[in-house]
PDB file of C-alpha atoms in Angstrom:
ATOM      1  CA  LYS L   1    -133.789 -64.002 113.157  1.00 76.00           C
ATOM      2  CA  PRO L   2    -134.718 -61.013 115.334  1.00 79.00           C
ATOM      3  CA  GLU L   3    -131.503 -59.168 114.430  1.00 78.00           C
ATOM      4  CA  ASN L   4    -132.818 -58.864 110.858  1.00 79.00           C
ATOM      5  CA  LEU L   5    -136.191 -57.385 111.888  1.00 80.00           C
ATOM      6  CA  PHE L   6    -136.175 -53.611 112.322  1.00 82.00           C
ATOM      7  CA  ILE L   7    -138.982 -51.314 113.418  1.00 85.00           C
ATOM      8  CA  THR L   8    -139.051 -48.041 111.483  1.00 88.00           C
ATOM      9  CA  VAL L   9    -139.870 -44.671 113.050  1.00 90.00           C
ATOM     10  CA  ASP L  10    -143.439 -44.998 111.746  1.00 90.00           C
ATOM     11  CA  GLY L  11    -143.886 -48.360 113.493  1.00 84.00           C
ATOM     12  CA  ARG L  12    -143.488 -50.644 110.475  1.00 83.00           C
ATOM     13  CA  ILE L  13    -141.394 -53.806 110.552  1.00 79.00           C
ATOM     14  CA  LYS L  14    -138.758 -54.226 107.839  1.00 82.00           C
ATOM     15  CA  ILE L  15    -136.936 -57.451 107.100  1.00 78.00           C
ATOM     16  CA  LEU L  16    -133.364 -56.573 106.163  1.00 79.00           C
ATOM     17  CA  ASP L  17    -132.047 -60.032 105.314  1.00 72.00           C
ATOM     18  CA  PHE L  18    -133.979 -62.985 103.937  1.00 64.00           C
ATOM     19  CA  GLY L  19    -131.091 -65.368 104.472  1.00 57.00           C
ATOM     20  CA  ILE L  20    -130.772 -68.146 101.929  1.00 54.00           C
ATOM     21  CA  ALA L  21    -133.587 -68.005  99.400  1.00 53.00           C
ATOM     22  CA  LYS L  22    -134.014 -70.343  96.475  1.00 54.00           C
ATOM     23  CA  SER L  23    -136.722 -71.151  93.980  1.00 51.00           C
ATOM     24  CA  SER L  24    -138.275 -74.599  94.027  1.00 52.00           C
ATOM     25  CA  GLN L  25    -139.894 -74.095  90.600  1.00 54.00           C
ATOM     26  CA  PRO L  26    -138.638 -76.313  87.760  1.00 53.00           C
ATOM     27  CA  SER L  27    -137.012 -74.561  84.832  1.00 49.00           C
ATOM     28  CA  ASP L  28    -137.455 -75.234  81.108  1.00 52.00           C
ATOM     29  CA  ALA L  29    -133.740 -74.631  80.745  1.00 49.00           C
ATOM     30  CA  GLY L  30    -132.865 -77.565  82.949  1.00 48.00           C
ATOM     31  CA  PRO L  31    -132.624 -78.376  86.662  1.00 46.00           C
ATOM     32  CA  THR L  32    -132.964 -75.533  89.123  1.00 42.00           C
ATOM     33  CA  ARG L  33    -129.630 -74.456  90.558  1.00 43.00           C
ATOM     34  CA  SER L  34    -129.683 -74.521  94.322  1.00 45.00           C
ATOM     35  CA  ALA L  35    -127.728 -72.302  96.687  1.00 47.00           C
ATOM     36  CA  THR L  36    -127.644 -75.135  99.185  1.00 49.00           C
ATOM     37  CA  ALA L  37    -126.197 -78.588  98.685  1.00 51.00           C
ATOM     38  CA  PRO L  38    -127.655 -81.709 100.323  1.00 54.00           C
ATOM     39  CA  ASN L  39    -126.274 -82.416 103.791  1.00 52.00           C
ATOM     40  CA  THR L  40    -125.135 -78.786 104.144  1.00 53.00           C
ATOM     41  CA  VAL L  41    -126.182 -76.879 107.244  1.00 56.00           C
ATOM     42  CA  LEU L  42    -126.602 -73.128 106.705  1.00 61.00           C
ATOM     43  CA  GLY L  43    -128.327 -70.575 108.900  1.00 67.00           C
ATOM     44  CA  THR L  44    -128.434 -69.243 112.455  1.00 82.00           C
ATOM     45  CA  PRO L  45    -128.724 -72.266 114.792  1.00 88.00           C
ATOM     46  CA  THR L  46    -131.287 -70.752 117.192  1.00 90.00           C
ATOM     47  CA  TYR L  47    -133.876 -70.389 114.396  1.00 91.00           C
ATOM     48  CA  MET L  48    -133.184 -73.559 112.380  1.00 93.00           C
ATOM     49  CA  ALA L  49    -135.857 -76.176 111.818  1.00 95.00           C
ATOM     50  CA  PRO L  50    -134.945 -79.769 112.730  1.00 96.00           C
ATOM     51  CA  GLU L  51    -134.767 -80.764 109.060  1.00 95.00           C
ATOM     52  CA  GLN L  52    -132.376 -77.844 108.473  1.00 92.00           C
ATOM     53  CA  VAL L  53    -130.177 -78.965 111.377  1.00 94.00           C
ATOM     54  CA  ARG L  54    -129.991 -82.422 109.782  1.00 92.00           C
ATOM     55  CA  GLY L  55    -129.023 -80.937 106.402  1.00 90.00           C
ATOM     56  CA  GLY L  56    -132.140 -82.412 104.793  1.00 90.00           C
ATOM     57  CA  PRO L  57    -134.404 -80.998 102.081  1.00 90.00           C
ATOM     58  CA  LEU L  58    -136.138 -77.752 103.031  1.00 89.00           C
ATOM     59  CA  ASP L  59    -139.355 -76.018 102.094  1.00 90.00           C
ATOM     60  CA  TYR L  60    -141.467 -73.146 103.434  1.00 90.00           C
ATOM     61  CA  ARG L  61    -142.277 -75.149 106.569  1.00 93.00           C
ATOM     62  CA  ALA L  62    -138.709 -74.545 107.773  1.00 92.00           C
ATOM     63  CA  ASP L  63    -139.504 -70.823 107.526  1.00 90.00           C
ATOM     64  CA  LEU L  64    -142.655 -71.374 109.589  1.00 93.00           C
ATOM     65  CA  PHE L  65    -140.518 -73.039 112.265  1.00 95.00           C
ATOM     66  CA  ALA L  66    -138.201 -70.004 112.253  1.00 92.00           C
ATOM     67  CA  CYS L  67    -141.248 -67.702 112.549  1.00 91.00           C
ATOM     68  CA  GLY L  68    -142.389 -69.760 115.545  1.00 94.00           C
ATOM     69  CA  ALA L  69    -138.954 -69.468 117.155  1.00 95.00           C
ATOM     70  CA  ILE L  70    -138.948 -65.690 116.654  1.00 92.00           C
ATOM     71  CA  LEU L  71    -142.502 -65.375 117.957  1.00 90.00           C
ATOM     72  CA  TYR L  72    -141.640 -67.502 121.018  1.00 93.00           C
ATOM     73  CA  GLU L  73    -138.725 -65.180 121.754  1.00 92.00           C
ATOM     74  CA  MET L  74    -140.911 -62.082 121.225  1.00 87.00           C
ATOM     75  CA  VAL L  75    -143.414 -63.379 123.774  1.00 87.00           C
ATOM     76  CA  THR L  76    -141.014 -64.741 126.403  1.00 89.00           C
ATOM     77  CA  GLY L  77    -137.873 -62.663 125.945  1.00 88.00           C
ATOM     78  CA  ARG L  78    -135.768 -65.822 125.641  1.00 91.00           C
ATOM     79  CA  PRO L  79    -134.935 -68.260 122.827  1.00 93.00           C
ATOM     80  CA  ALA L  80    -137.063 -71.372 122.417  1.00 94.00           C
ATOM     81  CA  PHE L  81    -133.910 -73.530 122.271  1.00 95.00           C
ATOM     82  CA  LYS L  82    -130.782 -72.809 124.303  1.00 93.00           C
ATOM     83  CA  GLY L  83    -127.249 -74.114 124.587  1.00 94.00           C
ATOM     84  CA  ASP L  84    -123.712 -72.988 125.330  1.00 94.00           C
ATOM     85  CA  THR L  85    -122.525 -73.712 121.783  1.00 94.00           C
ATOM     86  CA  ALA L  86    -124.096 -73.839 118.318  1.00 93.00           C
ATOM     87  CA  GLN L  87    -123.940 -77.639 118.514  1.00 94.00           C
ATOM     88  CA  ASP L  88    -125.789 -77.607 121.851  1.00 96.00           C
ATOM     89  CA  VAL L  89    -128.511 -75.398 120.385  1.00 95.00           C
ATOM     90  CA  MET L  90    -128.908 -77.654 117.342  1.00 95.00           C
ATOM     91  CA  SER L  91    -129.076 -80.693 119.609  1.00 96.00           C
ATOM     92  CA  ALA L  92    -131.803 -78.983 121.669  1.00 96.00           C
ATOM     93  CA  ILE L  93    -133.784 -78.251 118.492  1.00 96.00           C
ATOM     94  CA  LEU L  94    -133.705 -81.943 117.609  1.00 96.00           C
ATOM     95  CA  ARG L  95    -134.583 -83.338 121.042  1.00 95.00           C
ATOM     96  CA  ASP L  96    -136.094 -80.697 123.377  1.00 95.00           C
ATOM     97  CA  THR L  97    -139.534 -79.162 123.631  1.00 94.00           C
ATOM     98  CA  PRO L  98    -139.581 -75.467 124.595  1.00 93.00           C
ATOM     99  CA  ALA L  99    -141.128 -74.544 127.925  1.00 91.00           C
ATOM    100  CA  PRO L 100    -144.889 -74.094 127.386  1.00 90.00           C
ATOM    101  CA  LEU L 101    -146.134 -70.590 126.774  1.00 88.00           C
ATOM    102  CA  ALA L 102    -148.450 -69.634 129.601  1.00 81.00           C
ATOM    103  CA  SER L 103    -149.784 -66.548 131.295  1.00 74.00           C
ATOM    104  CA  THR L 104    -148.040 -65.362 134.441  1.00 69.00           C
ATOM    105  CA  PRO L 105    -148.954 -62.535 136.839  1.00 69.00           C
ATOM    106  CA  ASP L 106    -146.533 -60.291 134.906  1.00 70.00           C
ATOM    107  CA  ARG L 107    -147.345 -61.488 131.378  1.00 72.00           C
ATOM    108  CA  LEU L 108    -150.777 -62.391 130.071  1.00 78.00           C
ATOM    109  CA  LEU L 109    -150.967 -64.472 126.920  1.00 83.00           C
ATOM    110  CA  SER L 110    -153.775 -65.599 124.670  1.00 84.00           C
ATOM    111  CA  PRO L 111    -154.048 -69.425 124.701  1.00 88.00           C
ATOM    112  CA  ALA L 112    -154.783 -69.228 120.963  1.00 89.00           C
ATOM    113  CA  LEU L 113    -151.440 -67.503 120.350  1.00 91.00           C
ATOM    114  CA  ALA L 114    -149.671 -70.133 122.471  1.00 92.00           C
ATOM    115  CA  ARG L 115    -151.214 -72.886 120.308  1.00 93.00           C
ATOM    116  CA  ILE L 116    -150.102 -71.138 117.107  1.00 94.00           C
ATOM    117  CA  VAL L 117    -146.513 -70.823 118.332  1.00 95.00           C
ATOM    118  CA  GLU L 118    -146.432 -74.442 119.528  1.00 95.00           C
ATOM    119  CA  ARG L 119    -147.699 -75.657 116.159  1.00 96.00           C
ATOM    120  CA  CYS L 120    -145.023 -73.651 114.324  1.00 96.00           C
ATOM    121  CA  LEU L 121    -142.385 -75.308 116.541  1.00 97.00           C
ATOM    122  CA  GLU L 122    -143.462 -78.894 115.855  1.00 97.00           C
ATOM    123  CA  LYS L 123    -140.476 -81.135 115.114  1.00 96.00           C
ATOM    124  CA  SER L 124    -142.171 -82.744 112.111  1.00 96.00           C
ATOM    125  CA  PRO L 125    -142.874 -80.452 109.137  1.00 96.00           C
ATOM    126  CA  ALA L 126    -146.125 -82.372 108.556  1.00 96.00           C
ATOM    127  CA  ALA L 127    -147.398 -81.316 111.998  1.00 97.00           C
ATOM    128  CA  ARG L 128    -146.811 -77.601 111.349  1.00 96.00           C
ATOM    129  CA  PHE L 129    -149.085 -75.283 109.408  1.00 95.00           C
ATOM    130  CA  GLN L 130    -149.112 -76.500 105.840  1.00 91.00           C
ATOM    131  CA  SER L 131    -149.005 -73.052 104.259  1.00 92.00           C
ATOM    132  CA  THR L 132    -148.198 -69.494 105.211  1.00 89.00           C
ATOM    133  CA  THR L 133    -151.819 -68.741 104.320  1.00 92.00           C
ATOM    134  CA  ASP L 134    -152.985 -71.117 107.078  1.00 93.00           C
ATOM    135  CA  LEU L 135    -150.684 -69.450 109.592  1.00 91.00           C
ATOM    136  CA  ALA L 136    -151.770 -65.956 108.522  1.00 88.00           C
ATOM    137  CA  PHE L 137    -155.428 -66.991 108.873  1.00 89.00           C
ATOM    138  CA  ALA L 138    -154.791 -68.384 112.362  1.00 91.00           C
ATOM    139  CA  LEU L 139    -153.117 -65.126 113.396  1.00 87.00           C
ATOM    140  CA  LYS L 140    -155.937 -63.013 111.966  1.00 86.00           C
ATOM    141  CA  THR L 141    -158.531 -64.990 113.895  1.00 85.00           C
ATOM    142  CA  LEU L 142    -156.813 -64.609 117.244  1.00 81.00           C
ATOM    143  CA  SER L 143    -159.734 -63.735 119.430  1.00 59.00           C
ATOM    144  CA  LEU L 144    -159.490 -60.985 121.984  1.00 51.00           C
ATOM    145  CA  VAL L 145    -162.411 -62.725 123.684  1.00 46.00           C
ATOM    146  CA  ASP L 146    -160.155 -65.778 124.094  1.00 55.00           C
ATOM    147  CA  THR L 147    -157.663 -63.647 126.018  1.00 50.00           C
ATOM    148  CA  HIS L 148    -160.335 -62.111 128.211  1.00 55.00           C
ATOM    149  CA  ALA L 149    -162.085 -65.421 128.880  1.00 57.00           C
ATOM    150  CA  ALA L 150    -158.853 -67.157 129.861  1.00 54.00           C
ATOM    151  CA  LEU L 151    -157.950 -64.426 132.288  1.00 55.00           C
ATOM    152  CA  ALA L 152    -161.349 -63.500 133.712  1.00 58.00           C
ATOM    153  CA  GLY L 153    -161.583 -63.921 137.429  1.00 50.00           C
ATOM    154  CA  THR L 154    -157.877 -64.661 137.965  1.00 52.00           C
ATOM    155  CA  HIS L 155    -157.154 -61.266 139.551  1.00 49.00           C
ATOM    156  CA  ALA L 156    -159.131 -58.226 140.646  1.00 45.00           C
ATOM    157  CA  ASP L 157    -157.541 -56.204 137.855  1.00 51.00           C
ATOM    158  CA  ALA L 158    -157.928 -58.921 135.170  1.00 51.00           C
ATOM    159  CA  ALA L 159    -159.802 -56.645 132.778  1.00 53.00           C
ATOM    160  CA  ALA L 160    -157.052 -54.015 132.707  1.00 56.00           C
ATOM    161  CA  ARG L 161    -154.319 -56.608 132.266  1.00 54.00           C
ATOM    162  CA  ALA L 162    -156.289 -58.482 129.600  1.00 53.00           C
ATOM    163  CA  ALA L 163    -156.515 -55.253 127.617  1.00 56.00           C
ATOM    164  CA  SER L 164    -152.742 -54.911 127.903  1.00 57.00           C
ATOM    165  CA  ALA L 165    -152.258 -58.546 126.809  1.00 56.00           C
ATOM    166  CA  SER L 166    -154.609 -58.000 123.879  1.00 58.00           C
ATOM    167  CA  GLY L 167    -152.461 -55.090 122.759  1.00 61.00           C
ATOM    168  CA  ARG L 168    -149.281 -57.181 122.980  1.00 61.00           C
ATOM    169  CA  THR L 169    -150.946 -60.085 121.174  1.00 62.00           C
ATOM    170  CA  ARG L 170    -152.082 -57.716 118.431  1.00 63.00           C
ATOM    171  CA  TRP L 171    -148.546 -56.293 117.993  1.00 64.00           C
ATOM    172  CA  VAL L 172    -147.009 -59.769 117.911  1.00 66.00           C
ATOM    173  CA  ALA L 173    -149.590 -60.876 115.322  1.00 66.00           C
ATOM    174  CA  VAL L 174    -148.955 -57.757 113.221  1.00 64.00           C
ATOM    175  CA  GLY L 175    -145.196 -58.320 113.399  1.00 68.00           C
ATOM    176  CA  LEU L 176    -145.458 -61.923 112.301  1.00 68.00           C
ATOM    177  CA  GLY L 177    -147.937 -60.935 109.602  1.00 69.00           C
ATOM    178  CA  VAL L 178    -145.354 -58.543 108.167  1.00 65.00           C
ATOM    179  CA  VAL L 179    -142.726 -61.298 108.239  1.00 69.00           C
ATOM    180  CA  LEU L 180    -145.077 -63.672 106.402  1.00 70.00           C
ATOM    181  CA  ALA L 181    -145.942 -60.999 103.838  1.00 67.00           C
ATOM    182  CA  GLY L 182    -142.227 -60.448 103.240  1.00 67.00           C
ATOM    183  CA  MET L 183    -141.723 -64.177 102.707  1.00 71.00           C
ATOM    184  CA  ALA L 184    -144.615 -64.257 100.219  1.00 67.00           C
ATOM    185  CA  LEU L 185    -143.227 -61.245  98.308  1.00 67.00           C
ATOM    186  CA  THR L 186    -139.783 -62.847  98.151  1.00 67.00           C
ATOM    187  CA  TYR L 187    -141.280 -66.069  96.793  1.00 66.00           C
ATOM    188  CA  ALA L 188    -143.303 -64.121  94.186  1.00 66.00           C
ATOM    189  CA  TRP L 189    -140.196 -62.139  93.179  1.00 66.00           C
ATOM    190  CA  LEU L 190    -138.101 -65.311  92.813  1.00 68.00           C
ATOM    191  CA  ARG L 191    -140.832 -66.967  90.768  1.00 69.00           C
ATOM    192  CA  LYS L 192    -141.245 -63.913  88.498  1.00 69.00           C
ATOM    193  CA  ARG L 193    -137.491 -63.727  88.034  1.00 65.00           C
ATOM    194  CA  LYS L 194    -137.391 -67.440  87.158  1.00 64.00           C
ATOM    195  CA  ILE L 195    -140.194 -67.046  84.590  1.00 64.00           C
ATOM    196  CA  ALA L 196    -138.466 -63.988  83.042  1.00 61.00           C
ATOM    197  CA  ALA L 197    -135.205 -65.928  82.741  1.00 57.00           C
TER     198      ALA L 197
END
């Protein structure tokens, strides 16, 4: 969640809390112990994947959903799913589709970034990116030309605003890239710890 992402004085993003992490690797010593029991709902409702809301089995695609929810909020300034109570928010995650991300006169957005966020927020895990590598690749290939082409001719000052949007898109992509790198390092650390045990 955004509250766990801090920007240091040198402009780097640090993740201060990885939430509930567990290894999915089998162990020679027996079954892997899990921090979460089936049908248990743990986490911050606003950033839960639908399968997490239902208390079902989770994998990295639930993290990709959370990344999409954070990215949506970074771009729009509001949560992707809203409600007066935690139950309302969880219900919205299961049934609602967030308002589409689109450029406005005050906020210009790359259509490619909008597609990435929408794919992260798919209700079905199978419809999301199937690896963090795929998501990282999509973010790296965000085209500044895409932003300029989408905005060209819309206003007399389109070029200046497109440059501003490109800068925001780049910062959002960098921020999410850092989050993904942190997730990958956590996974590698858990796996190394499991092998050492």
